[in-house]
CSV table of C-alpha atoms and ligand atoms in Angstrom, one decimal:
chain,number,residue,atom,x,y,z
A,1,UNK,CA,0.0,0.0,0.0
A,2,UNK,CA,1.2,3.7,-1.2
A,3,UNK,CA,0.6,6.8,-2.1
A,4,UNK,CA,1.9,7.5,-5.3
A,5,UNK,CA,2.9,10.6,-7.6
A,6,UNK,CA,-0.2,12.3,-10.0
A,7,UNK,CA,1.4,12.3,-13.3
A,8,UNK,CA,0.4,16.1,-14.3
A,9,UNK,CA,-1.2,17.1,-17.9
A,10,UNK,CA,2.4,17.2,-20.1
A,11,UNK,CA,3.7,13.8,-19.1
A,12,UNK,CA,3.2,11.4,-22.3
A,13,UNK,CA,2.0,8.4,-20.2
A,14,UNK,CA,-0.7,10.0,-19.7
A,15,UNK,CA,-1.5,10.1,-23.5
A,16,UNK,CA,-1.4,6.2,-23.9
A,17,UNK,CA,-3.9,3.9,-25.2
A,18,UNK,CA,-3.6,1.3,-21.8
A,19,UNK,CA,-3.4,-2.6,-21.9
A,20,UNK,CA,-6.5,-4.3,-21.1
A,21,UNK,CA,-5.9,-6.8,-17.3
A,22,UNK,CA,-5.4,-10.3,-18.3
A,23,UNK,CA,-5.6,-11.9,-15.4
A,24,UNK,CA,-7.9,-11.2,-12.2
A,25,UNK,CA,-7.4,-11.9,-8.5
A,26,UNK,CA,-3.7,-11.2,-8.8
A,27,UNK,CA,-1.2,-10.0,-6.0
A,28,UNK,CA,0.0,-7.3,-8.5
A,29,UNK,CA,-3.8,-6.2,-9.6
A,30,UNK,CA,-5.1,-5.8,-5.9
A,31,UNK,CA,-1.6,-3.8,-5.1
A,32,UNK,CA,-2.2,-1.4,-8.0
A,33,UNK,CA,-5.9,-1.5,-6.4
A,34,UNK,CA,-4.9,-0.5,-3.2
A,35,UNK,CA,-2.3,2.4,-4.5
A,36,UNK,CA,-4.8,3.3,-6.4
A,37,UNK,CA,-7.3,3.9,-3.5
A,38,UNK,CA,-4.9,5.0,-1.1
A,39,UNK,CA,-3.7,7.7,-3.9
A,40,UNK,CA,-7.4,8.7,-4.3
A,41,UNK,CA,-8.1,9.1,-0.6
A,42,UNK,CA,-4.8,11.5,0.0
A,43,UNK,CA,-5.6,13.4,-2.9
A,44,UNK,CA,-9.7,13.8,-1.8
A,45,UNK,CA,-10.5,12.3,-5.3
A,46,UNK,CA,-13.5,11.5,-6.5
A,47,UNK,CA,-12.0,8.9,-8.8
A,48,UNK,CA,-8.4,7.9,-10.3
A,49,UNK,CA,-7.1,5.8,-12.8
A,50,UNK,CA,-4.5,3.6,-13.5
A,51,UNK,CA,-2.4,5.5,-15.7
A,52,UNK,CA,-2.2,8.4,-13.6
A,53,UNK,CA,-0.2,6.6,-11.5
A,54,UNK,CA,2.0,5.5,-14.4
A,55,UNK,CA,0.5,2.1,-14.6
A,56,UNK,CA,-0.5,1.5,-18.2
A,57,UNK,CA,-3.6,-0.8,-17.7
A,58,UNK,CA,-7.2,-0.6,-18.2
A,59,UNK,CA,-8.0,0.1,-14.4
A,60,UNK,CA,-10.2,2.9,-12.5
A,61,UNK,CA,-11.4,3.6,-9.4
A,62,UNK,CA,-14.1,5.6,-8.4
A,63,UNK,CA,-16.8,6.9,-5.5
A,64,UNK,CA,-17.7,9.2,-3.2
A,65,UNK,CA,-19.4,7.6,0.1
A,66,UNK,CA,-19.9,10.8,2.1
A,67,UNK,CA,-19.6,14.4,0.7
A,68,UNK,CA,-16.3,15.2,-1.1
A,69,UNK,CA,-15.1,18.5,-0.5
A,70,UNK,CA,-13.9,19.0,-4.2
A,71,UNK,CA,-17.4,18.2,-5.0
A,72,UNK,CA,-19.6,19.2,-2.0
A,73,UNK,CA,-22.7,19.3,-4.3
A,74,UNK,CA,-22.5,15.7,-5.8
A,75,UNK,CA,-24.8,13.0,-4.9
A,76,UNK,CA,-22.7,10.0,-3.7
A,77,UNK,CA,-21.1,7.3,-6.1
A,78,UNK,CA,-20.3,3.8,-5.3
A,79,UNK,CA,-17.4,2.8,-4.1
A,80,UNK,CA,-16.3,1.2,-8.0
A,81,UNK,CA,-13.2,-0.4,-8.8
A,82,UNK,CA,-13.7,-1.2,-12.6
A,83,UNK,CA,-11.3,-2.9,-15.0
A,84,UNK,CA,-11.2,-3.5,-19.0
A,85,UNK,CA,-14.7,-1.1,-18.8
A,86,UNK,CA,-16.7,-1.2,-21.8
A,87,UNK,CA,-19.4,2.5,-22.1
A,88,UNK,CA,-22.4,2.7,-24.1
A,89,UNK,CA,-23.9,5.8,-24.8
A,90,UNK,CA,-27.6,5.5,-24.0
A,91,UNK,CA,-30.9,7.8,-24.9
A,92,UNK,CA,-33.2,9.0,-21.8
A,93,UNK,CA,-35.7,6.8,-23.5
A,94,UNK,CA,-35.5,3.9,-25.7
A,95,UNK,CA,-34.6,4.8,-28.7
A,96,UNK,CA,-33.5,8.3,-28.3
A,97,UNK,CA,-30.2,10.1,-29.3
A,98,UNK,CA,-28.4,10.3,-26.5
A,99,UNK,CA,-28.3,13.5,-25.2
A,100,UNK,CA,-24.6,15.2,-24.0
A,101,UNK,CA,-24.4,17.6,-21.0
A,102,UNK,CA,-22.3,20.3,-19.8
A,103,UNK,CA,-21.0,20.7,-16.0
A,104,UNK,CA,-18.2,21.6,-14.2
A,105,UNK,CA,-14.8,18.7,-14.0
A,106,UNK,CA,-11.5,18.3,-12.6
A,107,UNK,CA,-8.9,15.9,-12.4
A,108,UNK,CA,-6.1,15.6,-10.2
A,109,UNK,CA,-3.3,15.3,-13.4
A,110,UNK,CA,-4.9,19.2,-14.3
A,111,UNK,CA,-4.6,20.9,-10.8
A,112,UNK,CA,-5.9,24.0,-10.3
A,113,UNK,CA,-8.1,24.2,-12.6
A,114,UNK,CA,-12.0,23.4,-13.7
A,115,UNK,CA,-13.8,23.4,-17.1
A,116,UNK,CA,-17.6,22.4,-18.1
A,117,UNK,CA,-17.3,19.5,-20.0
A,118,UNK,CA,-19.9,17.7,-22.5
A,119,UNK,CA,-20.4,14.0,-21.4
A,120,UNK,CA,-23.2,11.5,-21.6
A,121,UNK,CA,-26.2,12.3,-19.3
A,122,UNK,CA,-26.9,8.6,-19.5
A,123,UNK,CA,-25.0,5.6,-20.0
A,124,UNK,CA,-24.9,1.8,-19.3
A,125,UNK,CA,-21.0,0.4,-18.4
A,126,UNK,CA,-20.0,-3.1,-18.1
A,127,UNK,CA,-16.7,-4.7,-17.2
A,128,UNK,CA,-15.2,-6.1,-13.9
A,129,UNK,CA,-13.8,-6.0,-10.2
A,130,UNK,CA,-10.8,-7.3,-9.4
A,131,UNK,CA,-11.5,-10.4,-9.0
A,132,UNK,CA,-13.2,-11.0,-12.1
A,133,UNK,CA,-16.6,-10.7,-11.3
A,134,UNK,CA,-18.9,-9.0,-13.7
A,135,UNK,CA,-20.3,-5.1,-13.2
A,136,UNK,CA,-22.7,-4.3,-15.2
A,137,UNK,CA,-24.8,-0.6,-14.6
A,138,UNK,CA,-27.1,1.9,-16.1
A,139,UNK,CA,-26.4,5.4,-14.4
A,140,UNK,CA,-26.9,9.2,-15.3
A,141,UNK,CA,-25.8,12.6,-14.0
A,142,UNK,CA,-22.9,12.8,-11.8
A,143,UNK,CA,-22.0,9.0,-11.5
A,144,UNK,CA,-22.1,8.6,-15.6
A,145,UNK,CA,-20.4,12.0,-15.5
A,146,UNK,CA,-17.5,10.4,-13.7
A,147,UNK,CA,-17.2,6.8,-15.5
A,148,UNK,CA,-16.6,9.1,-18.7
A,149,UNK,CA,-14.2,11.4,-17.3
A,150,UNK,CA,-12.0,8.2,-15.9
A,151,UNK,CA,-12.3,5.9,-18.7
A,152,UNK,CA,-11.4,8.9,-20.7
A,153,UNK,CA,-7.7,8.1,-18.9
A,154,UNK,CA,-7.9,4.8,-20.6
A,155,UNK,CA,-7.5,6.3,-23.7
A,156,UNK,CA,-5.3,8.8,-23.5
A,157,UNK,CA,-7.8,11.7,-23.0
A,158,UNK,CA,-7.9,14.4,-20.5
A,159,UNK,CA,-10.5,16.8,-20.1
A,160,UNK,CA,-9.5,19.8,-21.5
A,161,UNK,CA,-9.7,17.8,-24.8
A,162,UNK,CA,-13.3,17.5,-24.7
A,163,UNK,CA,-13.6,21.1,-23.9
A,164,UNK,CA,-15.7,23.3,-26.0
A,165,UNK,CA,-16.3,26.4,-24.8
A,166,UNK,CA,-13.3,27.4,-23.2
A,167,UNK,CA,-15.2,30.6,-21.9
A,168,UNK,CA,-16.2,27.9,-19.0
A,169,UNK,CA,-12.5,27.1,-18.3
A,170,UNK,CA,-10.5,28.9,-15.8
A,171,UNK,CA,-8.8,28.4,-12.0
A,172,UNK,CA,-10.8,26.8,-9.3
A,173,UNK,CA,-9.8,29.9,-6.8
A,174,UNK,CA,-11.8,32.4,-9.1
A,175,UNK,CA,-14.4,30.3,-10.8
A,176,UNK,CA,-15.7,29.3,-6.8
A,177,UNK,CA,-13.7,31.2,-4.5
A,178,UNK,CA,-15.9,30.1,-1.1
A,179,UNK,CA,-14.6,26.0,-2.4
A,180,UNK,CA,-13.1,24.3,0.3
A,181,UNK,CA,-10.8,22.5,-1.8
A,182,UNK,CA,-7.4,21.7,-1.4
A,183,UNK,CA,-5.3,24.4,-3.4
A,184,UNK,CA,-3.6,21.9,-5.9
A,185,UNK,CA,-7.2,20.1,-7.0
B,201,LIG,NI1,-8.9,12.9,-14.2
């Protein structure tokens, strides 16, 4: 168990495509578990994945139990640990286009700093713990909001790249000054 480094927007391993897990249940995947949630929980994350830590496999972690204060107005996510994750894109009702919404993101690789970012208001994602065992949901709002944003890390995408209108991108200090956020969210 450790708390690792954040690699920071500008390192190229964060820019990878990562390797899907081959094998489940592993010594080495519930280490790179536990870093990973120990990481999460030092930096008052509301989710972190894999690569961010240098690790260059398809593995996130994710949840909020309680109120987070980088996100004090979120509703609570499951605690989530969620490897080789597949996302559909889903309409709010059968057969609808599925709609994208914009709100306010972070991410601990981009301190500092906050941007609305368009993402799926509903989605269904499917893939597995760490022990093999299937997960399968459908979510909206905040909880798809957040599958997106760290399976986005899977593939080499942070979220100033799905940024557009960068009139809604600035510091975190000026955009909500009253924040009780650690200084280098
Ligand atoms: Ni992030």
């Amino acid at each position: 168990m450790a708390v690792h480094e954040i690699l920071k927007m500008g390192d190229p391993r964060l820019l990878r495509v990562a390797q899907p897990v081959l094998a489940f249940d592993t010594d080495a995947l519930h280490l790179l578990v536990s870093d990973l949630l120990d990481t999460m929980h030092a930096a008052s994350g509301a989710g972190l994945a894999a690569p961010q830590i240098g690790v260059d496999l398809q593995v996130v972690i994710f949840g909020t139990d309680s109120v987070n204060p980088r996100y004090p107005d979120a509703p609570p996510v499951p605690r989530t640990v969620l490897v080789n994750p597949v996302i559909t894109a889903l309409g709010l009702k059968d057969g609808a286009v599925p709609l994208q919404v914009e709100d306010w993101e972070g991410c601990l690789s981009v301190p500092g700093l906050r941007a609305k970012v368009p993402r799926f208001e509903r989605i269904r994602y499917a893939g597995f713990d760490q022990f093999g065992d299937p997960i399968e949901r459908t979510v909206d709002g905040f909880h798809a909001r957040v599958v997106q944003h760290e399976c986005d890390h899977l593939i080499g995408l942070l979220y100033p790249m799905r940024v557009r209108d960068f009139s809604h991108f600035g510091f975190t200090s000026v955009l909500f000054p009253g924040l009780d956020a650690p200084q280098d969210d």
